[in-house]
Amino acid sequence: MSPKKLFSLAIVLLVAGTTACAPVMREQIKPGDPNFAPVSFQELRQPAPVDGSIASSAPGFTLFGDKTAHRQGDLLTVLLQETTRSSKSAETSMSKEADIAIGNPRLFGRETSLGGLDLSIAGSSARSFDGEAEADQSNSLNGSISVTVSEVLPNGLLRIRGEKWLTLTEGDEYIRLSGLVRSDDIGVDNTVMSNKIADARIAYSGTGSFADANRQGWLGRFFNSEWWPL
């Protein structure tokens, strides 16, 4: 076997040894993540109300006002209408040439040599690089998800979080969302648009055999990564 083939085989074996366990070590996403779970029942306990003849301090009792989310534990429906599109292209070209020439050394104005040997040096080098990349990506997400108010900040902003899981034939699909909402952006029907959420974290993905079939293998990911020398 030629040295070139041996070198290529060594690289493949090295990559196989270091990344073979990658699919096993990949985190498995499951329902019930505490970062998206509703507020616990213990946190929603209210002191015993003291009823009066005109007003009451019981939770949810109000003579005037709407029923939109404004307290910890309230439900809020988020209308997902996300559309993104990006396009980018880059092109790089670089070249460099160098020439060097050193004649025989001169002593007292006359060229010298060593036993008649020519001591002059001449050389040249050239290198070039051409690179081109282009990306065009568009995404769209429409739907709705009901979340809970996990915290009411001192300035009145509502911190929301929640997740929705759909069990399908070949796996699960899920939507996870968290962020900050202004009470003024909540509609009378207790809904808010997703583009009104600050510090939004929206994830839509899936698990199971269908999602795995759309995932590139570890060897293909290596050849398309920056670690591949070619």
PDB file of N, CA and C in Angstrom, residues 97-165:
ATOM      1  N   GLU A  97       3.855  35.838  -5.290  1.00  0.00           N
ATOM      2  CA  GLU A  97       5.006  35.319  -6.002  1.00  0.00           C
ATOM      3  C   GLU A  97       6.274  35.960  -5.442  1.00  0.00           C
ATOM      4  N   ALA A  98       7.343  35.192  -5.388  1.00  0.00           N
ATOM      5  CA  ALA A  98       8.614  35.698  -4.871  1.00  0.00           C
ATOM      6  C   ALA A  98       9.766  35.098  -5.667  1.00  0.00           C
ATOM      7  N   ASP A  99      10.764  35.925  -5.979  1.00  0.00           N
ATOM      8  CA  ASP A  99      11.977  35.499  -6.674  1.00  0.00           C
ATOM      9  C   ASP A  99      13.181  35.933  -5.859  1.00  0.00           C
ATOM     10  N   ILE A 100      14.179  35.074  -5.838  1.00  0.00           N
ATOM     11  CA  ILE A 100      15.412  35.386  -5.113  1.00  0.00           C
ATOM     12  C   ILE A 100      16.606  34.962  -5.962  1.00  0.00           C
ATOM     13  N   ALA A 101      17.644  35.817  -5.979  1.00  0.00           N
ATOM     14  CA  ALA A 101      18.858  35.513  -6.747  1.00  0.00           C
ATOM     15  C   ALA A 101      20.068  36.067  -5.996  1.00  0.00           C
ATOM     16  N   ILE A 102      21.012  35.202  -5.703  1.00  0.00           N
ATOM     17  CA  ILE A 102      22.252  35.594  -5.015  1.00  0.00           C
ATOM     18  C   ILE A 102      23.424  35.108  -5.866  1.00  0.00           C
ATOM     19  N   GLY A 103      24.226  36.040  -6.310  1.00  0.00           N
ATOM     20  CA  GLY A 103      25.368  35.681  -7.136  1.00  0.00           C
ATOM     21  C   GLY A 103      26.543  35.183  -6.319  1.00  0.00           C
ATOM     22  N   ASN A 104      27.636  34.818  -7.013  1.00  0.00           N
ATOM     23  CA  ASN A 104      28.856  34.392  -6.324  1.00  0.00           C
ATOM     24  C   ASN A 104      29.388  35.528  -5.458  1.00  0.00           C
ATOM     25  N   PRO A 105      29.890  35.219  -4.299  1.00  0.00           N
ATOM     26  CA  PRO A 105      30.456  36.268  -3.450  1.00  0.00           C
ATOM     27  C   PRO A 105      31.637  36.957  -4.134  1.00  0.00           C
ATOM     28  N   ARG A 106      31.789  38.258  -3.833  1.00  0.00           N
ATOM     29  CA  ARG A 106      32.861  39.058  -4.437  1.00  0.00           C
ATOM     30  C   ARG A 106      33.853  39.451  -3.347  1.00  0.00           C
ATOM     31  N   LEU A 107      35.105  39.372  -3.680  1.00  0.00           N
ATOM     32  CA  LEU A 107      36.179  39.737  -2.760  1.00  0.00           C
ATOM     33  C   LEU A 107      37.145  40.650  -3.485  1.00  0.00           C
ATOM     34  N   PHE A 108      37.300  41.870  -2.945  1.00  0.00           N
ATOM     35  CA  PHE A 108      38.143  42.887  -3.581  1.00  0.00           C
ATOM     36  C   PHE A 108      37.697  43.147  -5.018  1.00  0.00           C
ATOM     37  N   GLY A 109      36.362  43.172  -5.183  1.00  0.00           N
ATOM     38  CA  GLY A 109      35.816  43.511  -6.487  1.00  0.00           C
ATOM     39  C   GLY A 109      35.833  42.389  -7.494  1.00  0.00           C
ATOM     40  N   ARG A 110      36.262  41.189  -7.099  1.00  0.00           N
ATOM     41  CA  ARG A 110      36.294  40.069  -8.044  1.00  0.00           C
ATOM     42  C   ARG A 110      35.495  38.900  -7.473  1.00  0.00           C
ATOM     43  N   GLU A 111      34.764  38.209  -8.364  1.00  0.00           N
ATOM     44  CA  GLU A 111      34.007  37.046  -7.940  1.00  0.00           C
ATOM     45  C   GLU A 111      34.944  35.942  -7.479  1.00  0.00           C
ATOM     46  N   THR A 112      34.534  35.284  -6.396  1.00  0.00           N
ATOM     47  CA  THR A 112      35.326  34.168  -5.876  1.00  0.00           C
ATOM     48  C   THR A 112      34.531  32.880  -6.007  1.00  0.00           C
ATOM     49  N   SER A 113      35.214  31.807  -6.046  1.00  0.00           N
ATOM     50  CA  SER A 113      34.567  30.496  -6.135  1.00  0.00           C
ATOM     51  C   SER A 113      35.350  29.516  -5.284  1.00  0.00           C
ATOM     52  N   LEU A 114      34.707  28.404  -4.979  1.00  0.00           N
ATOM     53  CA  LEU A 114      35.327  27.378  -4.160  1.00  0.00           C
ATOM     54  C   LEU A 114      35.640  26.182  -5.058  1.00  0.00           C
ATOM     55  N   GLY A 115      36.896  26.113  -5.449  1.00  0.00           N
ATOM     56  CA  GLY A 115      37.302  25.013  -6.312  1.00  0.00           C
ATOM     57  C   GLY A 115      36.574  25.009  -7.637  1.00  0.00           C
ATOM     58  N   GLY A 116      36.256  26.205  -8.122  1.00  0.00           N
ATOM     59  CA  GLY A 116      35.568  26.287  -9.397  1.00  0.00           C
ATOM     60  C   GLY A 116      34.078  26.032  -9.327  1.00  0.00           C
ATOM     61  N   LEU A 117      33.559  25.846  -8.105  1.00  0.00           N
ATOM     62  CA  LEU A 117      32.115  25.621  -7.962  1.00  0.00           C
ATOM     63  C   LEU A 117      31.344  26.937  -8.032  1.00  0.00           C
ATOM     64  N   ASP A 118      30.166  26.860  -8.631  1.00  0.00           N
ATOM     65  CA  ASP A 118      29.298  28.032  -8.719  1.00  0.00           C
ATOM     66  C   ASP A 118      28.513  28.156  -7.429  1.00  0.00           C
ATOM     67  N   LEU A 119      28.761  29.243  -6.685  1.00  0.00           N
ATOM     68  CA  LEU A 119      28.103  29.436  -5.396  1.00  0.00           C
ATOM     69  C   LEU A 119      26.867  30.320  -5.489  1.00  0.00           C
ATOM     70  N   SER A 120      26.464  30.672  -6.661  1.00  0.00           N
ATOM     71  CA  SER A 120      25.276  31.518  -6.805  1.00  0.00           C
ATOM     72  C   SER A 120      24.013  30.710  -6.482  1.00  0.00           C
ATOM     73  N   ILE A 121      23.001  31.437  -6.000  1.00  0.00           N
ATOM     74  CA  ILE A 121      21.719  30.838  -5.607  1.00  0.00           C
ATOM     75  C   ILE A 121      20.597  31.576  -6.321  1.00  0.00           C
ATOM     76  N   ALA A 122      19.660  30.813  -6.840  1.00  0.00           N
ATOM     77  CA  ALA A 122      18.481  31.405  -7.480  1.00  0.00           C
ATOM     78  C   ALA A 122      17.272  30.541  -7.174  1.00  0.00           C
ATOM     79  N   GLY A 123      16.148  31.179  -6.906  1.00  0.00           N
ATOM     80  CA  GLY A 123      14.930  30.430  -6.606  1.00  0.00           C
ATOM     81  C   GLY A 123      13.701  31.296  -6.771  1.00  0.00           C
ATOM     82  N   SER A 124      12.573  30.665  -6.854  1.00  0.00           N
ATOM     83  CA  SER A 124      11.302  31.375  -6.979  1.00  0.00           C
ATOM     84  C   SER A 124      10.209  30.538  -6.330  1.00  0.00           C
ATOM     85  N   SER A 125       9.165  31.205  -5.871  1.00  0.00           N
ATOM     86  CA  SER A 125       8.028  30.528  -5.255  1.00  0.00           C
ATOM     87  C   SER A 125       6.751  31.255  -5.638  1.00  0.00           C
ATOM     88  N   ALA A 126       5.684  30.518  -5.698  1.00  0.00           N
ATOM     89  CA  ALA A 126       4.377  31.094  -6.039  1.00  0.00           C
ATOM     90  C   ALA A 126       3.302  30.306  -5.312  1.00  0.00           C
ATOM     91  N   ARG A 127       2.303  31.012  -4.820  1.00  0.00           N
ATOM     92  CA  ARG A 127       1.180  30.349  -4.177  1.00  0.00           C
ATOM     93  C   ARG A 127      -0.081  31.173  -4.419  1.00  0.00           C
ATOM     94  N   SER A 128      -1.202  30.495  -4.408  1.00  0.00           N
ATOM     95  CA  SER A 128      -2.476  31.166  -4.662  1.00  0.00           C
ATOM     96  C   SER A 128      -3.582  30.449  -3.910  1.00  0.00           C
ATOM     97  N   PHE A 129      -4.653  31.189  -3.629  1.00  0.00           N
ATOM     98  CA  PHE A 129      -5.815  30.635  -2.929  1.00  0.00           C
ATOM     99  C   PHE A 129      -7.069  31.282  -3.485  1.00  0.00           C
ATOM    100  N   ASP A 130      -8.056  30.466  -3.781  1.00  0.00           N
ATOM    101  CA  ASP A 130      -9.354  30.943  -4.257  1.00  0.00           C
ATOM    102  C   ASP A 130     -10.434  30.267  -3.418  1.00  0.00           C
ATOM    103  N   GLY A 131     -11.312  31.061  -2.833  1.00  0.00           N
ATOM    104  CA  GLY A 131     -12.405  30.526  -2.031  1.00  0.00           C
ATOM    105  C   GLY A 131     -13.703  31.231  -2.353  1.00  0.00           C
ATOM    106  N   GLU A 132     -14.782  30.486  -2.330  1.00  0.00           N
ATOM    107  CA  GLU A 132     -16.092  31.051  -2.637  1.00  0.00           C
ATOM    108  C   GLU A 132     -17.149  30.331  -1.802  1.00  0.00           C
ATOM    109  N   ALA A 133     -18.048  31.109  -1.206  1.00  0.00           N
ATOM    110  CA  ALA A 133     -19.109  30.544  -0.381  1.00  0.00           C
ATOM    111  C   ALA A 133     -20.400  31.320  -0.623  1.00  0.00           C
ATOM    112  N   GLU A 134     -21.503  30.603  -0.560  1.00  0.00           N
ATOM    113  CA  GLU A 134     -22.805  31.222  -0.771  1.00  0.00           C
ATOM    114  C   GLU A 134     -23.836  30.486   0.075  1.00  0.00           C
ATOM    115  N   ALA A 135     -24.681  31.255   0.765  1.00  0.00           N
ATOM    116  CA  ALA A 135     -25.703  30.674   1.633  1.00  0.00           C
ATOM    117  C   ALA A 135     -27.010  31.413   1.421  1.00  0.00           C
ATOM    118  N   ASP A 136     -28.088  30.665   1.348  1.00  0.00           N
ATOM    119  CA  ASP A 136     -29.435  31.229   1.195  1.00  0.00           C
ATOM    120  C   ASP A 136     -30.374  30.398   2.049  1.00  0.00           C
ATOM    121  N   GLN A 137     -30.945  31.004   3.080  1.00  0.00           N
ATOM    122  CA  GLN A 137     -31.750  30.260   4.034  1.00  0.00           C
ATOM    123  C   GLN A 137     -33.027  31.029   4.348  1.00  0.00           C
ATOM    124  N   SER A 138     -34.129  30.316   4.435  1.00  0.00           N
ATOM    125  CA  SER A 138     -35.401  30.912   4.821  1.00  0.00           C
ATOM    126  C   SER A 138     -36.130  29.954   5.756  1.00  0.00           C
ATOM    127  N   ASN A 139     -36.822  30.506   6.757  1.00  0.00           N
ATOM    128  CA  ASN A 139     -37.550  29.708   7.736  1.00  0.00           C
ATOM    129  C   ASN A 139     -38.902  30.355   8.008  1.00  0.00           C
ATOM    130  N   SER A 140     -39.873  29.522   8.309  1.00  0.00           N
ATOM    131  CA  SER A 140     -41.219  30.005   8.615  1.00  0.00           C
ATOM    132  C   SER A 140     -41.827  29.117   9.688  1.00  0.00           C
ATOM    133  N   LEU A 141     -42.456  29.731  10.671  1.00  0.00           N
ATOM    134  CA  LEU A 141     -43.078  29.011  11.766  1.00  0.00           C
ATOM    135  C   LEU A 141     -44.409  29.674  12.096  1.00  0.00           C
ATOM    136  N   ASN A 142     -45.487  28.920  11.984  1.00  0.00           N
ATOM    137  CA  ASN A 142     -46.817  29.430  12.283  1.00  0.00           C
ATOM    138  C   ASN A 142     -47.536  28.437  13.189  1.00  0.00           C
ATOM    139  N   GLY A 143     -48.296  28.954  14.115  1.00  0.00           N
ATOM    140  CA  GLY A 143     -49.033  28.110  15.037  1.00  0.00           C
ATOM    141  C   GLY A 143     -49.305  28.866  16.327  1.00  0.00           C
ATOM    142  N   SER A 144     -49.555  28.133  17.387  1.00  0.00           N
ATOM    143  CA  SER A 144     -49.836  28.744  18.683  1.00  0.00           C
ATOM    144  C   SER A 144     -49.395  27.796  19.785  1.00  0.00           C
ATOM    145  N   ILE A 145     -49.102  28.352  20.928  1.00  0.00           N
ATOM    146  CA  ILE A 145     -48.697  27.574  22.103  1.00  0.00           C
ATOM    147  C   ILE A 145     -49.132  28.338  23.347  1.00  0.00           C
ATOM    148  N   SER A 146     -49.699  27.635  24.308  1.00  0.00           N
ATOM    149  CA  SER A 146     -50.102  28.236  25.576  1.00  0.00           C
ATOM    150  C   SER A 146     -48.979  28.073  26.584  1.00  0.00           C
ATOM    151  N   VAL A 147     -48.624  29.166  27.237  1.00  0.00           N
ATOM    152  CA  VAL A 147     -47.527  29.173  28.205  1.00  0.00           C
ATOM    153  C   VAL A 147     -48.047  29.732  29.522  1.00  0.00           C
ATOM    154  N   THR A 148     -47.207  29.696  30.524  1.00  0.00           N
ATOM    155  CA  THR A 148     -47.574  30.234  31.838  1.00  0.00           C
ATOM    156  C   THR A 148     -46.649  31.378  32.207  1.00  0.00           C
ATOM    157  N   VAL A 149     -47.159  32.259  33.039  1.00  0.00           N
ATOM    158  CA  VAL A 149     -46.357  33.358  33.585  1.00  0.00           C
ATOM    159  C   VAL A 149     -45.571  32.803  34.763  1.00  0.00           C
ATOM    160  N   SER A 150     -44.272  32.759  34.632  1.00  0.00           N
ATOM    161  CA  SER A 150     -43.434  32.202  35.690  1.00  0.00           C
ATOM    162  C   SER A 150     -42.986  33.239  36.707  1.00  0.00           C
ATOM    163  N   GLU A 151     -42.995  34.514  36.311  1.00  0.00           N
ATOM    164  CA  GLU A 151     -42.510  35.559  37.228  1.00  0.00           C
ATOM    165  C   GLU A 151     -43.023  36.910  36.753  1.00  0.00           C
ATOM    166  N   VAL A 152     -43.351  37.759  37.699  1.00  0.00           N
ATOM    167  CA  VAL A 152     -43.723  39.148  37.420  1.00  0.00           C
ATOM    168  C   VAL A 152     -42.588  40.025  37.926  1.00  0.00           C
ATOM    169  N   LEU A 153     -41.901  40.689  37.016  1.00  0.00           N
ATOM    170  CA  LEU A 153     -40.744  41.504  37.387  1.00  0.00           C
ATOM    171  C   LEU A 153     -41.186  42.818  38.035  1.00  0.00           C
ATOM    172  N   PRO A 154     -40.299  43.469  38.771  1.00  0.00           N
ATOM    173  CA  PRO A 154     -40.667  44.721  39.446  1.00  0.00           C
ATOM    174  C   PRO A 154     -41.159  45.805  38.498  1.00  0.00           C
ATOM    175  N   ASN A 155     -40.688  45.822  37.255  1.00  0.00           N
ATOM    176  CA  ASN A 155     -41.138  46.839  36.310  1.00  0.00           C
ATOM    177  C   ASN A 155     -42.419  46.464  35.585  1.00  0.00           C
ATOM    178  N   GLY A 156     -43.037  45.347  35.955  1.00  0.00           N
ATOM    179  CA  GLY A 156     -44.302  44.956  35.359  1.00  0.00           C
ATOM    180  C   GLY A 156     -44.202  43.966  34.221  1.00  0.00           C
ATOM    181  N   LEU A 157     -42.998  43.682  33.736  1.00  0.00           N
ATOM    182  CA  LEU A 157     -42.851  42.709  32.662  1.00  0.00           C
ATOM    183  C   LEU A 157     -43.166  41.302  33.167  1.00  0.00           C
ATOM    184  N   LEU A 158     -43.712  40.486  32.267  1.00  0.00           N
ATOM    185  CA  LEU A 158     -44.068  39.116  32.605  1.00  0.00           C
ATOM    186  C   LEU A 158     -43.070  38.170  31.963  1.00  0.00           C
ATOM    187  N   ARG A 159     -42.465  37.325  32.774  1.00  0.00           N
ATOM    188  CA  ARG A 159     -41.590  36.285  32.245  1.00  0.00           C
ATOM    189  C   ARG A 159     -42.430  35.033  31.983  1.00  0.00           C
ATOM    190  N   ILE A 160     -42.405  34.562  30.736  1.00  0.00           N
ATOM    191  CA  ILE A 160     -43.246  33.433  30.355  1.00  0.00           C
ATOM    192  C   ILE A 160     -42.377  32.261  29.912  1.00  0.00           C
ATOM    193  N   ARG A 161     -42.950  31.058  30.002  1.00  0.00           N
ATOM    194  CA  ARG A 161     -42.245  29.863  29.545  1.00  0.00           C
ATOM    195  C   ARG A 161     -43.262  28.741  29.342  1.00  0.00           C
ATOM    196  N   GLY A 162     -42.922  27.826  28.463  1.00  0.00           N
ATOM    197  CA  GLY A 162     -43.821  26.702  28.226  1.00  0.00           C
ATOM    198  C   GLY A 162     -43.319  25.847  27.083  1.00  0.00           C
ATOM    199  N   GLU A 163     -43.911  24.672  26.933  1.00  0.00           N
ATOM    200  CA  GLU A 163     -43.559  23.752  25.868  1.00  0.00           C
ATOM    201  C   GLU A 163     -44.784  22.967  25.445  1.00  0.00           C
ATOM    202  N   LYS A 164     -44.771  22.493  24.201  1.00  0.00           N
ATOM    203  CA  LYS A 164     -45.844  21.667  23.655  1.00  0.00           C
ATOM    204  C   LYS A 164     -45.206  20.478  22.947  1.00  0.00           C
ATOM    205  N   TRP A 165     -45.694  19.278  23.263  1.00  0.00           N
ATOM    206  CA  TRP A 165     -45.174  18.053  22.665  1.00  0.00           C
ATOM    207  C   TRP A 165     -46.282  17.358  21.888  1.00  0.00           C
TER     208      TRP A 165
END
